[in-house]
Each structure stands twice: as structure tokens, then as C-alpha cells.
Coordinates of C-alpha atoms and ligand atoms in Angstrom, one line a residue:
X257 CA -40.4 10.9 -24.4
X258 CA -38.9 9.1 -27.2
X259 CA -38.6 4.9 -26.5
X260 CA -37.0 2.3 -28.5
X261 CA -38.6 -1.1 -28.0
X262 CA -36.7 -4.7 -28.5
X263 CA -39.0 -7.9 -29.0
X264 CA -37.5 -11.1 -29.0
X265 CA -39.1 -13.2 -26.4
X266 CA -39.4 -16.2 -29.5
X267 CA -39.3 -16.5 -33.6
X268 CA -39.6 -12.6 -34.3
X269 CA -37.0 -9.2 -34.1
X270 CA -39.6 -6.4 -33.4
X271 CA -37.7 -3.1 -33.5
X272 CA -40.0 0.3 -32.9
X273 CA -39.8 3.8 -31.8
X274 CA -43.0 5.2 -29.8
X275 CA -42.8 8.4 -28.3
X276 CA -45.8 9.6 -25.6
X277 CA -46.3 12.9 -27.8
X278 CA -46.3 11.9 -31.1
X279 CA -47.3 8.1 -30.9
X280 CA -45.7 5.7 -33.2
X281 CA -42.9 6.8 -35.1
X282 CA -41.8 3.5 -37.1
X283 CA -41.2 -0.2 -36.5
X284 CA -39.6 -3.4 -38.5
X285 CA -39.7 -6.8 -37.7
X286 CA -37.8 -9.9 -39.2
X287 CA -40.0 -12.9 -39.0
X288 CA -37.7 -16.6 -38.7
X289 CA -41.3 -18.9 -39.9
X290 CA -38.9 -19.7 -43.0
X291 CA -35.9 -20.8 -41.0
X292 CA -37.8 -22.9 -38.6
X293 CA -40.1 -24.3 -41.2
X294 CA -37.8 -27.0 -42.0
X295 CA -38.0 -28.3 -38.6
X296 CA -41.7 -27.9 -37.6
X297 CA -41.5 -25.6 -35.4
X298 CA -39.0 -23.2 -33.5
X299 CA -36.0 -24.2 -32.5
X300 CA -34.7 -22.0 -29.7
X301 CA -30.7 -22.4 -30.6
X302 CA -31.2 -21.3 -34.3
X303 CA -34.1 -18.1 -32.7
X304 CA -31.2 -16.8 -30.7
X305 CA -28.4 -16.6 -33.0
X306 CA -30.8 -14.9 -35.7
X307 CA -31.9 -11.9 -33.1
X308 CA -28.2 -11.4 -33.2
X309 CA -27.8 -10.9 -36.8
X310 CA -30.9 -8.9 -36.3
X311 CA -31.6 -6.9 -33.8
X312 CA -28.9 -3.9 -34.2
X313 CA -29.9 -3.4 -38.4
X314 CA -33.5 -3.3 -37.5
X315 CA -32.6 -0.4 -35.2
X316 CA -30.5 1.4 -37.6
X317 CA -33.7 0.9 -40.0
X318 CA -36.9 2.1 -37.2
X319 CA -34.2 5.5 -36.3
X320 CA -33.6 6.5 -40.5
X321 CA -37.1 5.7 -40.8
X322 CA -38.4 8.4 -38.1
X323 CA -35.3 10.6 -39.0
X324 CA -33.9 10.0 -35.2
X325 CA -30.8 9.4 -34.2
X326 CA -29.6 7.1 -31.0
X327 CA -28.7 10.6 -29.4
X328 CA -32.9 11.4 -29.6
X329 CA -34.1 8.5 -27.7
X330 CA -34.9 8.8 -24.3
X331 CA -35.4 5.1 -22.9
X332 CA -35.2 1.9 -23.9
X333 CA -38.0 -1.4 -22.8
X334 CA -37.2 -4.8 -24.2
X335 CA -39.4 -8.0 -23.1
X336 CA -38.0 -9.8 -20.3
X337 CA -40.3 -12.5 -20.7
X338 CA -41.8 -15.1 -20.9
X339 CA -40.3 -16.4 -23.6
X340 CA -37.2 -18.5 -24.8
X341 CA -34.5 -18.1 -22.2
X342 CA -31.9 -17.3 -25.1
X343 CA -33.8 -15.6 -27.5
X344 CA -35.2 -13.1 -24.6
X345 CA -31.5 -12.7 -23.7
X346 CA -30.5 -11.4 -26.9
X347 CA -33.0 -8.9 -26.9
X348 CA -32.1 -7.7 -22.9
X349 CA -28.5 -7.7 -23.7
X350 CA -28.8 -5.5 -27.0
X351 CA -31.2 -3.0 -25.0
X352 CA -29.4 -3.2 -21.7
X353 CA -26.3 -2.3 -23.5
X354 CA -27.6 0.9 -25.4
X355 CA -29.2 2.1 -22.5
X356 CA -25.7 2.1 -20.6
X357 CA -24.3 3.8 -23.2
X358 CA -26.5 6.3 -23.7
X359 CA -27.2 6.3 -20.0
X360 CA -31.2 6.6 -20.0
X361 CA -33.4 4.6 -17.9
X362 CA -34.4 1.3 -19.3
X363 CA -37.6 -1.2 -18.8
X364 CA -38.2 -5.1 -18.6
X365 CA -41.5 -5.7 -20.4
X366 CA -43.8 -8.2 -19.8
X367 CA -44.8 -10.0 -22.9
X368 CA -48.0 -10.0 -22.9
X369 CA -48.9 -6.8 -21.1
X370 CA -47.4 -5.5 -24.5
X371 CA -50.1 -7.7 -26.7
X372 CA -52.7 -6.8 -24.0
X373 CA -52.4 -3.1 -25.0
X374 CA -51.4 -3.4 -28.3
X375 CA -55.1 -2.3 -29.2
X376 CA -54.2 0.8 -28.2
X377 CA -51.7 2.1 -30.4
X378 CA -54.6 2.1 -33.0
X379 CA -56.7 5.4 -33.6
X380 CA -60.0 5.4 -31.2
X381 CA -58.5 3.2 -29.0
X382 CA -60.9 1.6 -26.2
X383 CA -60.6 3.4 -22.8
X384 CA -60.4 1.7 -19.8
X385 CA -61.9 -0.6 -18.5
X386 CA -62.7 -3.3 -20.7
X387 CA -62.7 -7.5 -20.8
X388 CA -59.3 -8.3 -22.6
X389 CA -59.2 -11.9 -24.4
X390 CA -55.7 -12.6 -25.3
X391 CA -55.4 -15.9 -27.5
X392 CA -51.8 -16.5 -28.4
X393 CA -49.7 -19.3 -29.0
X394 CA -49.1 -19.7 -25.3
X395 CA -52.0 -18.3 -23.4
X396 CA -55.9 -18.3 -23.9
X397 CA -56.8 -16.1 -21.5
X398 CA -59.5 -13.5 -20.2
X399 CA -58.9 -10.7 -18.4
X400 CA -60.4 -7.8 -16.8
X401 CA -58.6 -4.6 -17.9
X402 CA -58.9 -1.8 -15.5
X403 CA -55.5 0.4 -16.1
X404 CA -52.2 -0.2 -17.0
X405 CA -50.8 -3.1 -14.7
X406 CA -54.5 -3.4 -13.0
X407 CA -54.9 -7.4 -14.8
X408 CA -57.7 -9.5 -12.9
X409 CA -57.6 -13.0 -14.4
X410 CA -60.9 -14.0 -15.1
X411 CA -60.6 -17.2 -17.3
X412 CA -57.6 -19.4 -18.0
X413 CA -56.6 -22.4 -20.3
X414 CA -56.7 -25.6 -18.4
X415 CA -55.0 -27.4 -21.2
X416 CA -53.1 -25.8 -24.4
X417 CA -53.7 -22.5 -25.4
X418 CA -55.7 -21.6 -28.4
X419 CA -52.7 -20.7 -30.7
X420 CA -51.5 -24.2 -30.0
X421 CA -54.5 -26.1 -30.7
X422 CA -54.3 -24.1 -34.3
X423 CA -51.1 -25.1 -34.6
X424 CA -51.0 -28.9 -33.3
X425 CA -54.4 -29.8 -35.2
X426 CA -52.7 -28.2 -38.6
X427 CA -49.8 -30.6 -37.7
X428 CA -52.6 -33.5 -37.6
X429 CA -53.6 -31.8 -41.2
X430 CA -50.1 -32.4 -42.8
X431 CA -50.1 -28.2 -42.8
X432 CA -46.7 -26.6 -42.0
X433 CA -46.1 -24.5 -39.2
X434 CA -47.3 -22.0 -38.4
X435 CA -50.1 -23.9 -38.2
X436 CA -52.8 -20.9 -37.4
X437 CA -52.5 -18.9 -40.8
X438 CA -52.3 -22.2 -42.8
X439 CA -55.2 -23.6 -40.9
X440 CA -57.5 -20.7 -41.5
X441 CA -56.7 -20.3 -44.7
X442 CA -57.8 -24.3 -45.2
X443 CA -60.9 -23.3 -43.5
X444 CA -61.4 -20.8 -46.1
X445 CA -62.4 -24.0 -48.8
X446 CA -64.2 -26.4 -46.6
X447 CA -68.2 -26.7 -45.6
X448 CA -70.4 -27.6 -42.7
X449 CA -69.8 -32.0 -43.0
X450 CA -68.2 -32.9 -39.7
X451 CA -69.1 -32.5 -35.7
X452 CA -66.6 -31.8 -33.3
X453 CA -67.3 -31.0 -29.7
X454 CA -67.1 -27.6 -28.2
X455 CA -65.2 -28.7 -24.5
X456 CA -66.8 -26.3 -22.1
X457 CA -69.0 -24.1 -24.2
X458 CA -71.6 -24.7 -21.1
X459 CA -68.9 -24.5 -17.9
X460 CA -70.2 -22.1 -15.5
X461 CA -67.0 -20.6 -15.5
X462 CA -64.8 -18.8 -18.2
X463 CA -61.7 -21.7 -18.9
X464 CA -60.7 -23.2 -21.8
X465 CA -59.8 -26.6 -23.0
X466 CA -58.9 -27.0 -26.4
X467 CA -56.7 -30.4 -25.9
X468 CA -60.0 -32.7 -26.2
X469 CA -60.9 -30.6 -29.4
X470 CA -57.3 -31.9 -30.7
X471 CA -57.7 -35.5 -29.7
X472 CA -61.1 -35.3 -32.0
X473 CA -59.7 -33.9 -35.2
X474 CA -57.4 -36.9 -34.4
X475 CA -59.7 -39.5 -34.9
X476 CA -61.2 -37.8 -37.5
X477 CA -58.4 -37.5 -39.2
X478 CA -57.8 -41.3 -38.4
X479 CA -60.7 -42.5 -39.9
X480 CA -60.6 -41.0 -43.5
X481 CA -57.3 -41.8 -44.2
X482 CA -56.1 -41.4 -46.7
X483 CA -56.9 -37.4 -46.4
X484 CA -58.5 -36.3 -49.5
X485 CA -58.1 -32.2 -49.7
X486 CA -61.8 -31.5 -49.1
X487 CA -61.6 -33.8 -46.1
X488 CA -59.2 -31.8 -44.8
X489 CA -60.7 -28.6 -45.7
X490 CA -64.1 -29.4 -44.4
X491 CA -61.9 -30.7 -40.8
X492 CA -60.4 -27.5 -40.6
X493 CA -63.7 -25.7 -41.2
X494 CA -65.1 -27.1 -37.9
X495 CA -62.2 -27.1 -36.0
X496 CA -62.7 -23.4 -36.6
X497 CA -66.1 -23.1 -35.8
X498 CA -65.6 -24.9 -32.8
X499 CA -63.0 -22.7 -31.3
X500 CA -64.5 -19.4 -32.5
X501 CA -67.6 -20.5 -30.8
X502 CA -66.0 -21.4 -27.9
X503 CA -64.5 -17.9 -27.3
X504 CA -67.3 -16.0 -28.5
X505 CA -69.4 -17.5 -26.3
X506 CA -67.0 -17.1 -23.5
X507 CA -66.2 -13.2 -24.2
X508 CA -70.1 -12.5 -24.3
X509 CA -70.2 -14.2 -20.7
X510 CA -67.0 -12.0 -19.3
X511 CA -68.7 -8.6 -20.8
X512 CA -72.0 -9.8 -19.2
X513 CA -70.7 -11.2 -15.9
X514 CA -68.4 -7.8 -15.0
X515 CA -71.2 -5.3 -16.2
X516 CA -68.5 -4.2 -18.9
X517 CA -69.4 -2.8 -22.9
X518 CA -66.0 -3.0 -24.1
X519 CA -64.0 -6.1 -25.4
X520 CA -60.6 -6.1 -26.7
X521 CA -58.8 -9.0 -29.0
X522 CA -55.0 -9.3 -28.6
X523 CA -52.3 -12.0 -29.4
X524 CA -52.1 -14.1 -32.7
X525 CA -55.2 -16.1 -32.7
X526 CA -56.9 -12.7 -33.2
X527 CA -56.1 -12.2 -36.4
X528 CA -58.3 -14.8 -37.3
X529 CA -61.0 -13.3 -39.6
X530 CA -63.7 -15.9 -38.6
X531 CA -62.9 -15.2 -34.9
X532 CA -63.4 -11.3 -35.8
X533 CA -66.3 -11.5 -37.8
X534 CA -68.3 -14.0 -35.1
X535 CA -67.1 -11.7 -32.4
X536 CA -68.6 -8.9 -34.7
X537 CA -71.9 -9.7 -34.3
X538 CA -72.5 -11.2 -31.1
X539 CA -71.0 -7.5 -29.4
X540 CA -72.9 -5.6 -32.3
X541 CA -75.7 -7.4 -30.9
X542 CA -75.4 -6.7 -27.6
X543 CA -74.3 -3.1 -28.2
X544 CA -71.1 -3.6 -27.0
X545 CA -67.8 -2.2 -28.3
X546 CA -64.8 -4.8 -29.4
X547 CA -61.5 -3.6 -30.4
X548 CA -58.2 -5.2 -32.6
X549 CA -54.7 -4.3 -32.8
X550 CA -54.3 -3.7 -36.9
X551 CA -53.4 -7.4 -38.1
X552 CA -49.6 -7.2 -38.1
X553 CA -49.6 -5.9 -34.6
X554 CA -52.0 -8.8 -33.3
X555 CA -48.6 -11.6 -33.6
X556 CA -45.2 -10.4 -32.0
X557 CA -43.7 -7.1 -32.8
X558 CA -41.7 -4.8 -31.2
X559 CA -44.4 -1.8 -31.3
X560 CA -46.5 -3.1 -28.5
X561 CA -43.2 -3.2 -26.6
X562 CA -42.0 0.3 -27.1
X563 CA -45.7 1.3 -26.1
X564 CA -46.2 -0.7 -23.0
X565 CA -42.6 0.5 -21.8
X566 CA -43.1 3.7 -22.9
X567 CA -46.4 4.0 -20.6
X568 CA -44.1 2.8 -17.4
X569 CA -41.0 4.7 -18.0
X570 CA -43.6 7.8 -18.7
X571 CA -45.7 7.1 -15.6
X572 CA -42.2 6.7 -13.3
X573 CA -41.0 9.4 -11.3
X574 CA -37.3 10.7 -11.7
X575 CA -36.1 9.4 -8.7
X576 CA -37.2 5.9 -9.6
X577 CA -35.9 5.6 -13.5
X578 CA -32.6 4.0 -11.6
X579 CA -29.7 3.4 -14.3
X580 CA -29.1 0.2 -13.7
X581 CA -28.4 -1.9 -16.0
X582 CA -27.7 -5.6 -13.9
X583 CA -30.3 -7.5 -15.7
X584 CA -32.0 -10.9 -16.1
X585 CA -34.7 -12.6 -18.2
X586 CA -37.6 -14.1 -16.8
X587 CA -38.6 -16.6 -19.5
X588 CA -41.8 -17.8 -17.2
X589 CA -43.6 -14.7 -15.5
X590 CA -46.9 -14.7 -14.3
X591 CA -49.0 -11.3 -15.5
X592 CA -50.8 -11.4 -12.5
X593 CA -47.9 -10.0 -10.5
X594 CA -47.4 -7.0 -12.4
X595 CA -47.8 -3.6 -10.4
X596 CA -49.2 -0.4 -11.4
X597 CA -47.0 2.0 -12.6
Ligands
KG4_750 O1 -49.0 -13.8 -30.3 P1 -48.2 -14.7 -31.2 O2 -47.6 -14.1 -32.4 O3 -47.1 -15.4 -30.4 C1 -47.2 -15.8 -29.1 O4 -46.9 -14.9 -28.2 O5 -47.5 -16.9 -28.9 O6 -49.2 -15.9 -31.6 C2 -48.8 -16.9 -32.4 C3 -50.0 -17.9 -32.5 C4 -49.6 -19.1 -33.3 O7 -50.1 -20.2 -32.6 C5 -50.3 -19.0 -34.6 O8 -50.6 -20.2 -35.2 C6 -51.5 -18.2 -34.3 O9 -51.1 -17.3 -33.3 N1 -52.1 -17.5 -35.4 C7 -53.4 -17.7 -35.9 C8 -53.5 -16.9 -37.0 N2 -52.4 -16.1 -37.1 C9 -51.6 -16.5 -36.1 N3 -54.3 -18.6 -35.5 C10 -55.4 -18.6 -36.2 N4 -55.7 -17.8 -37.3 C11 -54.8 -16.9 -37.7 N5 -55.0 -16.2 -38.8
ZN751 ZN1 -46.7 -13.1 -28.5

């Protein structure tokens, strides 16, 4: 079965082709960081109207690119959230569209059940089940993984998520957005000089907090004004630490706590190459397994999407692939109330 999948849930097009026999075919992606850049972050209006411009070229490029034409593909999933309510509209439009004109079934996606199993479009890819930490701009969450749609929440964000606390402390930093890459790479020059805390590093359960972390940096940043550049490199060097400790810890607790070997990094914040190498060792040392989308796959694309629809449309009987193509967006959707296939 041969799937196109549409991402647009914020500042990316993802385009790709998966198909259940042959795996993935191609992809493309138009990022909009150098539009919004200007302004400091996204703006939703100026998202929308690019996956306009976008969305149909990049899916002219994924079919030449596997040699396919619109007649080959067999369904079509698209993320119906959560997301921006225009941006994901684009996307849902565009894909709702083809699929009534080529009359096969279509699928809603859930965002982040795509970056959930977006490790597993790699070779080798873990096998059920395993712990899940998904750090993205939005969520900072662990999860127990047990099948596709079987998502038990076992840790949450009580504040921001750990994408946003890269993003809002490289704001404090005078970095541009994105904040994460520009942070890390900041990181890259500093040294062991400053303390921050590490909010619930010793709560008996597995949440997060990252906001306090933020209000720290803050101060710090307060009280060496003006900012010399190792200042602010050695600031983001333990901002790092802090949070990579934080979730490392956290992830050792959730493999230990459920009895499971295997842990698997999805969303943004794993493409952090401090977070990677900490979480490395501490499963190397316990002999566990951990797993990683390939980097461009770990921020929004449209791969993840054509896989996690292609595993529904795949796993749905005839009777139930209706063709219809009524539609709406669901730009806040909870991943717990996602269903099996
Ligand atoms: O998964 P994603 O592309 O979008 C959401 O669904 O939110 O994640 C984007 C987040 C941003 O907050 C960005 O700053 C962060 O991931 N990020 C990073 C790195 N690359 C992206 N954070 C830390 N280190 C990175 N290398
Ligand atoms: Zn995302």
C-alpha cells in the first residue's frame, strides 16, 4: 500500500511517500525558521499561507522522486492535530481533496503518534514494547509504548515543555529562534562555572518542570549584565546539563519502574547530541537498548506521517476505509484517546 503523508500541523511542509512493502520511498520538507525569524518566533497567519505555496510542489517532488505517479498511491494521512488551527487546515484540505479525487481512503494523524514512531522508519527498529520519551516544543512527555495506539502516559510536563524551555532561555541569551539548535550549539563553547537547579530530579514520580530552570538562567543572566560571550556560553552549558540530567535520570526511572530494556527518543529536543550521548551511557550501562529517529526525522516532517497513517489505513479492514472526505482539524488532541487500529 502505497501512502502519501501531509505535515503541517506548525512552521514545516513535510511531504513523503511510505509504502508497507517497500518502506520509505522519498520525502521533502520546506522549513519557514527564515521567514519567522524576523519575528521571534512563528506566526500562525504567515505558516498558513506558506503551506499553500508549498504543499502541492513538494508532492509533485516526493512522486518524481520515487518514479510514482498520483494514479499509484493508495491513501492519503495528513496530521489533524494538534497544531496551528490554520496551518493544520491547509494540510487537511490539500489531502482531503486528493483523496476525493482519487477516491482512496484517507487518515487524520495524530501529531505526535507520528514523532512517537518515527524511530521506526530507521533500520533495526525497536520492537514493542518500550518507554517512549517524546521532548518536543510542546510536550515533554513519557510514555509506555505497547503497540500502535496502546500510549500509557507515564510522566507529563507540569509547566513548559522541554523544546520551550530551549527555546525561551535562548530568548534570555539574545539567540534567535529556534532557540534549541542555537542554544546547543552555544553549549558547544562554554565550561562547568555556573549552578542551576535541576527542578524534580528527586520527585518520586516521572514530571517535569522546566519553568523554574528558566526563571534561574534569568537571574543569572540578570546579574552579569552586560553578557560577555563566554558568560553566555558557559549559561547555556548548564542549562544543558541541567535538562539532559533531568531526563536521563527520569528515562532510567521509567525503564526501571515498568521492567522495560528498551527506550526510544522522539520529537525535536532529541536531536540534541548531549541529550544522546548522556542517554548513551546511562542505558549502555544498564544494558538497556535506546533508539533515535535519524536527526532530520527527530523535528517535523512528513515521513513520520505517512508511516503512522500508513500503519492505520494498513491495519483497517475494507469495510471500514469509509470515503469520506467531511473533515475537521483538531488543533488540541489529547494522545491518550487514541484507539488501536
Ligand atoms: O518536534 P519539533 O520539531 O516540533 C514540535 O512538534 O514541537 O520540536 C521543535 C523543538 C523546538 O523547541 C526546538 O528548539 C527544539 O525542538 N530543538 C532542539 C534541538 N533541535 C530542535 N532542542 C535542543 N537541541 C537541539 N539540537
Ligand atoms: Zn513536532
Amino acid at each position: 500500500m502505497l501512502v502519501l503523508g501531509v505535515e503541517s500541523s506548525c512552521d514545516e511542509t513535510g511531504i513523503a511517500l511510505y509504502d508497507t512493502q517497500q518502506g520509505l520511498l522519498s520525502h521533502a520538507l520546506h522549513s519557514q525558521v527564515a521567514m519567522h525569524a524576523d519575528f521571534g518566533g512563528v506566526v500562525p497567519e504567515l505558516a498558513s499561507r506558506d503551506h499553500i505555496q508549498r504543499a502541492l510542489p513538494l508532492t509533485q517532488q516526493v512522486l518524481d522522486h520515487a518514479n510514482k505517479t498520483l494514479a499509484d498511491i493508495d491513501g492519503i494521512a495528513y496530521t489533524q492535530g494538534p497544531g496551528l488551527s490554520g496551518a493544520l487546515l491547509v494540510g487537511t484540505s490539500i489531502a482531503q481533496s486528493l483523496a476525493f479525487a482519487l477516491q482512496v481512503p484517507s487518515i487524520g494523524v495524530h501529531h505526535l503518534e507520528g514523532h512517537l514512531l518515527a524511530p521506526l522508519l530507521e533500520d533495526n527498529p525497536p520492537a514493542f514494547p518500550f518507554v517512549a520519551l517524546l521532548v518536543s516544543g510542546g510536550h515533554s512527555q513519557l510514555m509506555r509504548v505497547d503497540g500502535i495506539g496502546q500510549y500509557e502516559l507515564l510522566g507529563d510536563t507540569l509547566d513548559d515543555a522541554a523544546g520551550e524551555a530551549f527555546d525561551k532561555t535562548a530568548k534570555l541569551l539574545g539567540l534567535g529562534y529556534p532557540g534549541g539548535p542555537a542554544l546547543a550549539k552555544l553549549a558547544e563553547k562554554g565550561q562547568a562555572r555556573f549552578t542551576l537547579p535541576r527542578p524534580m530530579l528527586h520527585s518520586k514520580d516521572l514530571n517535569f518542570s522546566f519553568s523554574g530552570l528558566k526563571t534561574a538562567v534569568l537571574t543569572l543572566v540578570n546579574k552579569h549584565q552586560p553578557l560577555d560571550q563566554q558568560t553566555q556560553a558557559d549559561i547555556a552549558w548548564e542549562f544543558q546539563e541541567s535538562v539532559t540530567e533531568i531526563l536521563t535520570k527520569k528515562c532510567m526511572t521509567a525503564l526501571r519502574e515498568t521492567g522495560l530494556d528498551s527506550l526510544v527518543v522522539s520529537g525535536g529536543v532529541g536531536a540534541n547530541t548531549r541529550l544522546r550521548e548522556s542517554l548513551n551511557a546511562a542505558t549502555k550501562r544498564k544494558l538497556c537498548n535506546v533508539s533515535y529517529p535519524r536527526l532530520e526525522f527527530c523535528t517535523d516532517n512528513g515521513a513520520m506521517i505517512a508511516f503512522a497513517g500508513a500503519m492505520r489505513l494498513d491495519a483497517m479492514p475494507d469495510s471500514q476505509a469509509a470515503l469520506d472526505y467531511s473533515f475537521q482539524v483538531r488543533p488540541r488532541w489529547d494522545l491518550a484517546e487514541l484507539k488501536q487500529p
